[in-house]
Amino acid sequence: MKTFAMIKPSCIVYSTEVEAAIIAAGLRIETSAEVRFTREMSEEFYAEHKGKPFFEGLVAMISSAPVRVYCLSGENAIQVWRDLIGPTNPNKGKEDQLRRKYADAEAYAAGSPDNGFHGSANPEDAEREIDLMRKWQFL
Ligand code: GTP
Ligand code: MG
């Protein structure tokens, strides 16, 4: 099974630690790249959230600086990666979950959309997101 993972701009400096955690969890990094999303790409990637109050900030944040994208594979890869990063709100994660460990929890609590990491929610989303990376020649 494959999943799509992304390190958002604020956490890209932790790529080495994150990759160690991916390997330790038994996943394999199939491909990876440091890339920059345009505004239009960010809007297409997060289209499901269009119209929500955090959408504009989310798109601005994702396109503000480089991100690191991954195609990961392994048994139960979608759930394993989502468990590694933890819940959407970094403050609600367990201590060793990546969003809790590396994202700026105070900024998120104050309304920032930056929780440091993304993971596909289900197999259809994983396929769609990996296809977008291929379309943009990122992966
Ligand atoms: P992703 O892996 O990035 O898709 O996160 P998720 O699946 O845990 O959450 P969801 O898809 O619901 O939201 C997408 C992104 O929008 C989140 O990762 C956050 O960056 C942002 N976001 C979602 N809900 C909120 C919110 O209530 N407040 C703020 N500030 N940002 C939010
Ligand atoms: Mg999501």
PDB file of C-alpha atoms and ligand atoms in Angstrom:
ATOM      1  CA  MET A   1       0.000   0.000   0.000  1.00  0.00           C
ATOM      2  CA  LYS A   2       1.162   3.547  -0.790  1.00  0.00           C
ATOM      3  CA  THR A   3       0.567   6.876   0.844  1.00  0.00           C
ATOM      4  CA  PHE A   4       1.490  10.481   0.216  1.00  0.00           C
ATOM      5  CA  ALA A   5       3.307  12.404   2.949  1.00  0.00           C
ATOM      6  CA  MET A   6       4.380  16.028   3.088  1.00  0.00           C
ATOM      7  CA  ILE A   7       6.528  18.070   5.456  1.00  0.00           C
ATOM      8  CA  LYS A   8       5.073  21.577   5.475  1.00  0.00           C
ATOM      9  CA  PRO A   9       7.417  24.625   5.262  1.00  0.00           C
ATOM     10  CA  SER A  10       7.967  25.206   8.980  1.00  0.00           C
ATOM     11  CA  CYS A  11       9.130  21.634   9.641  1.00  0.00           C
ATOM     12  CA  ILE A  12      11.305  21.001   6.604  1.00  0.00           C
ATOM     13  CA  VAL A  13      14.390  21.520   8.799  1.00  0.00           C
ATOM     14  CA  TYR A  14      13.447  18.288  10.620  1.00  0.00           C
ATOM     15  CA  SER A  15      13.540  16.135   7.456  1.00  0.00           C
ATOM     16  CA  THR A  16      16.389  13.943   8.735  1.00  0.00           C
ATOM     17  CA  GLU A  17      14.621  13.153  12.019  1.00  0.00           C
ATOM     18  CA  VAL A  18      11.326  12.585  10.210  1.00  0.00           C
ATOM     19  CA  GLU A  19      12.901  10.171   7.720  1.00  0.00           C
ATOM     20  CA  ALA A  20      14.451   8.223  10.603  1.00  0.00           C
ATOM     21  CA  ALA A  21      10.984   7.951  12.176  1.00  0.00           C
ATOM     22  CA  ILE A  22       9.488   6.766   8.857  1.00  0.00           C
ATOM     23  CA  ILE A  23      12.076   3.983   8.551  1.00  0.00           C
ATOM     24  CA  ALA A  24      11.761   3.023  12.220  1.00  0.00           C
ATOM     25  CA  ALA A  25       7.994   2.637  11.725  1.00  0.00           C
ATOM     26  CA  GLY A  26       8.667   0.050   9.015  1.00  0.00           C
ATOM     27  CA  LEU A  27       7.737   2.189   6.010  1.00  0.00           C
ATOM     28  CA  ARG A  28       9.822   2.565   2.886  1.00  0.00           C
ATOM     29  CA  ILE A  29      10.565   5.890   1.170  1.00  0.00           C
ATOM     30  CA  GLU A  30       9.813   5.173  -2.492  1.00  0.00           C
ATOM     31  CA  THR A  31      10.541   8.711  -3.751  1.00  0.00           C
ATOM     32  CA  SER A  32      11.070  12.090  -2.176  1.00  0.00           C
ATOM     33  CA  ALA A  33      11.710  15.653  -3.337  1.00  0.00           C
ATOM     34  CA  GLU A  34      11.971  19.186  -1.995  1.00  0.00           C
ATOM     35  CA  VAL A  35       9.575  21.286  -4.068  1.00  0.00           C
ATOM     36  CA  ARG A  36       7.708  24.591  -4.042  1.00  0.00           C
ATOM     37  CA  PHE A  37       3.937  24.673  -4.599  1.00  0.00           C
ATOM     38  CA  THR A  38       2.461  27.651  -6.443  1.00  0.00           C
ATOM     39  CA  ARG A  39      -0.740  29.193  -5.089  1.00  0.00           C
ATOM     40  CA  GLU A  40      -2.721  27.423  -7.813  1.00  0.00           C
ATOM     41  CA  MET A  41      -1.154  24.069  -6.944  1.00  0.00           C
ATOM     42  CA  SER A  42      -1.933  24.593  -3.247  1.00  0.00           C
ATOM     43  CA  GLU A  43      -5.567  25.415  -4.094  1.00  0.00           C
ATOM     44  CA  GLU A  44      -5.892  22.285  -6.214  1.00  0.00           C
ATOM     45  CA  PHE A  45      -4.180  20.098  -3.614  1.00  0.00           C
ATOM     46  CA  TYR A  46      -6.480  21.320  -0.808  1.00  0.00           C
ATOM     47  CA  ALA A  47      -9.619  21.726  -3.000  1.00  0.00           C
ATOM     48  CA  GLU A  48     -11.734  19.736  -0.500  1.00  0.00           C
ATOM     49  CA  HIS A  49     -11.318  22.605   1.996  1.00  0.00           C
ATOM     50  CA  LYS A  50     -12.305  25.458  -0.349  1.00  0.00           C
ATOM     51  CA  GLY A  51     -14.695  27.804   1.428  1.00  0.00           C
ATOM     52  CA  LYS A  52     -13.587  26.855   4.947  1.00  0.00           C
ATOM     53  CA  PRO A  53     -12.348  29.682   7.187  1.00  0.00           C
ATOM     54  CA  PHE A  54      -8.773  28.380   7.246  1.00  0.00           C
ATOM     55  CA  PHE A  55      -8.518  27.794   3.454  1.00  0.00           C
ATOM     56  CA  GLU A  56      -6.830  31.087   2.451  1.00  0.00           C
ATOM     57  CA  GLY A  57      -4.269  30.829   5.246  1.00  0.00           C
ATOM     58  CA  LEU A  58      -3.612  27.187   4.412  1.00  0.00           C
ATOM     59  CA  VAL A  59      -2.976  27.931   0.730  1.00  0.00           C
ATOM     60  CA  ALA A  60      -0.758  30.928   1.595  1.00  0.00           C
ATOM     61  CA  MET A  61       1.256  28.854   4.076  1.00  0.00           C
ATOM     62  CA  ILE A  62       1.803  25.844   1.771  1.00  0.00           C
ATOM     63  CA  SER A  63       2.955  28.074  -1.109  1.00  0.00           C
ATOM     64  CA  SER A  64       5.110  30.341   1.081  1.00  0.00           C
ATOM     65  CA  ALA A  65       8.310  28.248   1.018  1.00  0.00           C
ATOM     66  CA  PRO A  66       9.567  24.792  -0.030  1.00  0.00           C
ATOM     67  CA  VAL A  67       7.951  21.616   1.266  1.00  0.00           C
ATOM     68  CA  ARG A  68       9.240  18.029   1.166  1.00  0.00           C
ATOM     69  CA  VAL A  69       6.999  15.431  -0.460  1.00  0.00           C
ATOM     70  CA  TYR A  70       7.167  11.650  -0.206  1.00  0.00           C
ATOM     71  CA  CYS A  71       5.625   8.579  -1.684  1.00  0.00           C
ATOM     72  CA  LEU A  72       5.753   6.009   1.143  1.00  0.00           C
ATOM     73  CA  SER A  73       4.959   2.318   0.935  1.00  0.00           C
ATOM     74  CA  GLY A  74       4.426  -0.509   3.376  1.00  0.00           C
ATOM     75  CA  GLU A  75       1.770  -2.482   5.158  1.00  0.00           C
ATOM     76  CA  ASN A  76      -1.015  -0.148   6.294  1.00  0.00           C
ATOM     77  CA  ALA A  77       1.088   2.825   5.141  1.00  0.00           C
ATOM     78  CA  ILE A  78      -1.764   5.375   5.282  1.00  0.00           C
ATOM     79  CA  GLN A  79      -2.607   4.658   8.913  1.00  0.00           C
ATOM     80  CA  VAL A  80       1.014   4.161  10.004  1.00  0.00           C
ATOM     81  CA  TRP A  81       2.007   7.625   8.695  1.00  0.00           C
ATOM     82  CA  ARG A  82      -1.158   9.297  10.113  1.00  0.00           C
ATOM     83  CA  ASP A  83      -0.353   7.708  13.483  1.00  0.00           C
ATOM     84  CA  LEU A  84       3.225   8.955  13.268  1.00  0.00           C
ATOM     85  CA  ILE A  85       2.133  12.577  12.705  1.00  0.00           C
ATOM     86  CA  GLY A  86      -0.806  12.511  15.140  1.00  0.00           C
ATOM     87  CA  PRO A  87      -4.052  14.505  15.188  1.00  0.00           C
ATOM     88  CA  THR A  88      -4.678  17.657  13.113  1.00  0.00           C
ATOM     89  CA  ASN A  89      -4.261  19.833  16.214  1.00  0.00           C
ATOM     90  CA  PRO A  90      -0.604  19.402  17.321  1.00  0.00           C
ATOM     91  CA  ASN A  91      -1.566  20.197  20.926  1.00  0.00           C
ATOM     92  CA  LYS A  92      -3.743  17.073  21.063  1.00  0.00           C
ATOM     93  CA  GLY A  93      -0.998  14.681  19.975  1.00  0.00           C
ATOM     94  CA  LYS A  94       1.030  12.345  22.146  1.00  0.00           C
ATOM     95  CA  GLU A  95       4.509  13.505  23.056  1.00  0.00           C
ATOM     96  CA  ASP A  96       6.336  11.439  20.445  1.00  0.00           C
ATOM     97  CA  GLN A  97       3.975  12.252  17.560  1.00  0.00           C
ATOM     98  CA  LEU A  98       5.601  14.462  14.927  1.00  0.00           C
ATOM     99  CA  ARG A  99       3.079  17.328  14.879  1.00  0.00           C
ATOM    100  CA  ARG A 100       3.270  17.625  18.662  1.00  0.00           C
ATOM    101  CA  LYS A 101       7.052  17.329  18.625  1.00  0.00           C
ATOM    102  CA  TYR A 102       7.965  19.696  15.790  1.00  0.00           C
ATOM    103  CA  ALA A 103       5.050  21.979  14.806  1.00  0.00           C
ATOM    104  CA  ASP A 104       4.548  25.341  16.476  1.00  0.00           C
ATOM    105  CA  ALA A 105       1.720  24.377  18.795  1.00  0.00           C
ATOM    106  CA  GLU A 106       1.280  27.894  20.171  1.00  0.00           C
ATOM    107  CA  ALA A 107       0.907  29.386  16.694  1.00  0.00           C
ATOM    108  CA  TYR A 108      -1.619  26.669  15.753  1.00  0.00           C
ATOM    109  CA  ALA A 109      -3.616  27.373  18.904  1.00  0.00           C
ATOM    110  CA  ALA A 110      -3.621  31.057  17.908  1.00  0.00           C
ATOM    111  CA  GLY A 111      -5.156  30.236  14.505  1.00  0.00           C
ATOM    112  CA  SER A 112      -2.200  29.333  12.261  1.00  0.00           C
ATOM    113  CA  PRO A 113      -3.003  26.498   9.819  1.00  0.00           C
ATOM    114  CA  ASP A 114       0.566  25.176  10.103  1.00  0.00           C
ATOM    115  CA  ASN A 115       0.657  21.830  11.863  1.00  0.00           C
ATOM    116  CA  GLY A 116       3.893  20.784  10.165  1.00  0.00           C
ATOM    117  CA  PHE A 117       2.840  17.658   8.273  1.00  0.00           C
ATOM    118  CA  HIS A 118       0.293  16.177   5.878  1.00  0.00           C
ATOM    119  CA  GLY A 119      -0.782  12.593   5.309  1.00  0.00           C
ATOM    120  CA  SER A 120      -3.357  11.164   2.892  1.00  0.00           C
ATOM    121  CA  ALA A 121      -6.610  10.276   4.644  1.00  0.00           C
ATOM    122  CA  ASN A 122      -7.587   7.187   2.596  1.00  0.00           C
ATOM    123  CA  PRO A 123      -6.515   5.157  -0.481  1.00  0.00           C
ATOM    124  CA  GLU A 124      -8.474   7.350  -2.942  1.00  0.00           C
ATOM    125  CA  ASP A 125      -6.842  10.520  -1.588  1.00  0.00           C
ATOM    126  CA  ALA A 126      -3.408   8.847  -1.633  1.00  0.00           C
ATOM    127  CA  GLU A 127      -3.836   7.988  -5.307  1.00  0.00           C
ATOM    128  CA  ARG A 128      -5.128  11.467  -6.168  1.00  0.00           C
ATOM    129  CA  GLU A 129      -2.308  13.213  -4.297  1.00  0.00           C
ATOM    130  CA  ILE A 130       0.460  11.003  -5.765  1.00  0.00           C
ATOM    131  CA  ASP A 131      -1.063  11.562  -9.234  1.00  0.00           C
ATOM    132  CA  LEU A 132      -0.916  15.346  -8.661  1.00  0.00           C
ATOM    133  CA  MET A 133       2.793  15.072  -7.762  1.00  0.00           C
ATOM    134  CA  ARG A 134       3.396  13.144 -10.970  1.00  0.00           C
ATOM    135  CA  LYS A 135       1.394  15.667 -13.005  1.00  0.00           C
ATOM    136  CA  TRP A 136       3.560  18.466 -11.596  1.00  0.00           C
ATOM    137  CA  GLN A 137       6.678  16.302 -12.090  1.00  0.00           C
ATOM    138  CA  PHE A 138       7.507  16.568  -8.374  1.00  0.00           C
ATOM    139  CA  LEU A 139       7.754  12.800  -7.816  1.00  0.00           C
TER     140      LEU A 139
HETATM  141  P1  GTP B   1      -3.710  17.133   6.326  1.00  0.00           P
HETATM  142  O1  GTP B   1      -2.917  15.899   6.522  1.00  0.00           O
HETATM  143  O2  GTP B   1      -2.841  18.377   6.126  1.00  0.00           O
HETATM  144  O3  GTP B   1      -4.779  16.989   5.267  1.00  0.00           O
HETATM  145  O4  GTP B   1      -4.408  17.364   7.727  1.00  0.00           O
HETATM  146  P2  GTP B   1      -5.651  16.574   8.350  1.00  0.00           P
HETATM  147  O5  GTP B   1      -6.167  15.545   7.391  1.00  0.00           O
HETATM  148  O6  GTP B   1      -5.242  16.163   9.708  1.00  0.00           O
HETATM  149  O7  GTP B   1      -6.696  17.759   8.484  1.00  0.00           O
HETATM  150  P3  GTP B   1      -7.723  18.339   7.411  1.00  0.00           P
HETATM  151  O8  GTP B   1      -7.575  17.648   6.093  1.00  0.00           O
HETATM  152  O9  GTP B   1      -9.048  18.399   8.045  1.00  0.00           O
HETATM  153  O10 GTP B   1      -7.205  19.837   7.259  1.00  0.00           O
HETATM  154  C1  GTP B   1      -6.185  20.176   6.328  1.00  0.00           C
HETATM  155  C2  GTP B   1      -5.241  21.187   6.966  1.00  0.00           C
HETATM  156  O11 GTP B   1      -5.937  22.408   7.198  1.00  0.00           O
HETATM  157  C3  GTP B   1      -4.720  20.781   8.351  1.00  0.00           C
HETATM  158  O12 GTP B   1      -3.581  19.963   8.300  1.00  0.00           O
HETATM  159  C4  GTP B   1      -4.370  22.136   8.924  1.00  0.00           C
HETATM  160  O13 GTP B   1      -3.164  22.607   8.333  1.00  0.00           O
HETATM  161  C5  GTP B   1      -5.519  23.001   8.418  1.00  0.00           C
HETATM  162  N1  GTP B   1      -6.660  22.993   9.331  1.00  0.00           N
HETATM  163  C6  GTP B   1      -7.648  22.067   9.405  1.00  0.00           C
HETATM  164  N2  GTP B   1      -8.547  22.369  10.357  1.00  0.00           N
HETATM  165  C7  GTP B   1      -8.099  23.535  10.892  1.00  0.00           C
HETATM  166  C8  GTP B   1      -8.600  24.367  11.924  1.00  0.00           C
HETATM  167  O14 GTP B   1      -9.624  24.112  12.547  1.00  0.00           O
HETATM  168  N3  GTP B   1      -7.869  25.485  12.203  1.00  0.00           N
HETATM  169  C9  GTP B   1      -6.731  25.797  11.531  1.00  0.00           C
HETATM  170  N4  GTP B   1      -6.068  26.907  11.869  1.00  0.00           N
HETATM  171  N5  GTP B   1      -6.245  25.056  10.562  1.00  0.00           N
HETATM  172  C10 GTP B   1      -6.906  23.927  10.238  1.00  0.00           C
HETATM  173 MG    MG B   2      -6.638  15.971   5.344  1.00  0.00          MG
END
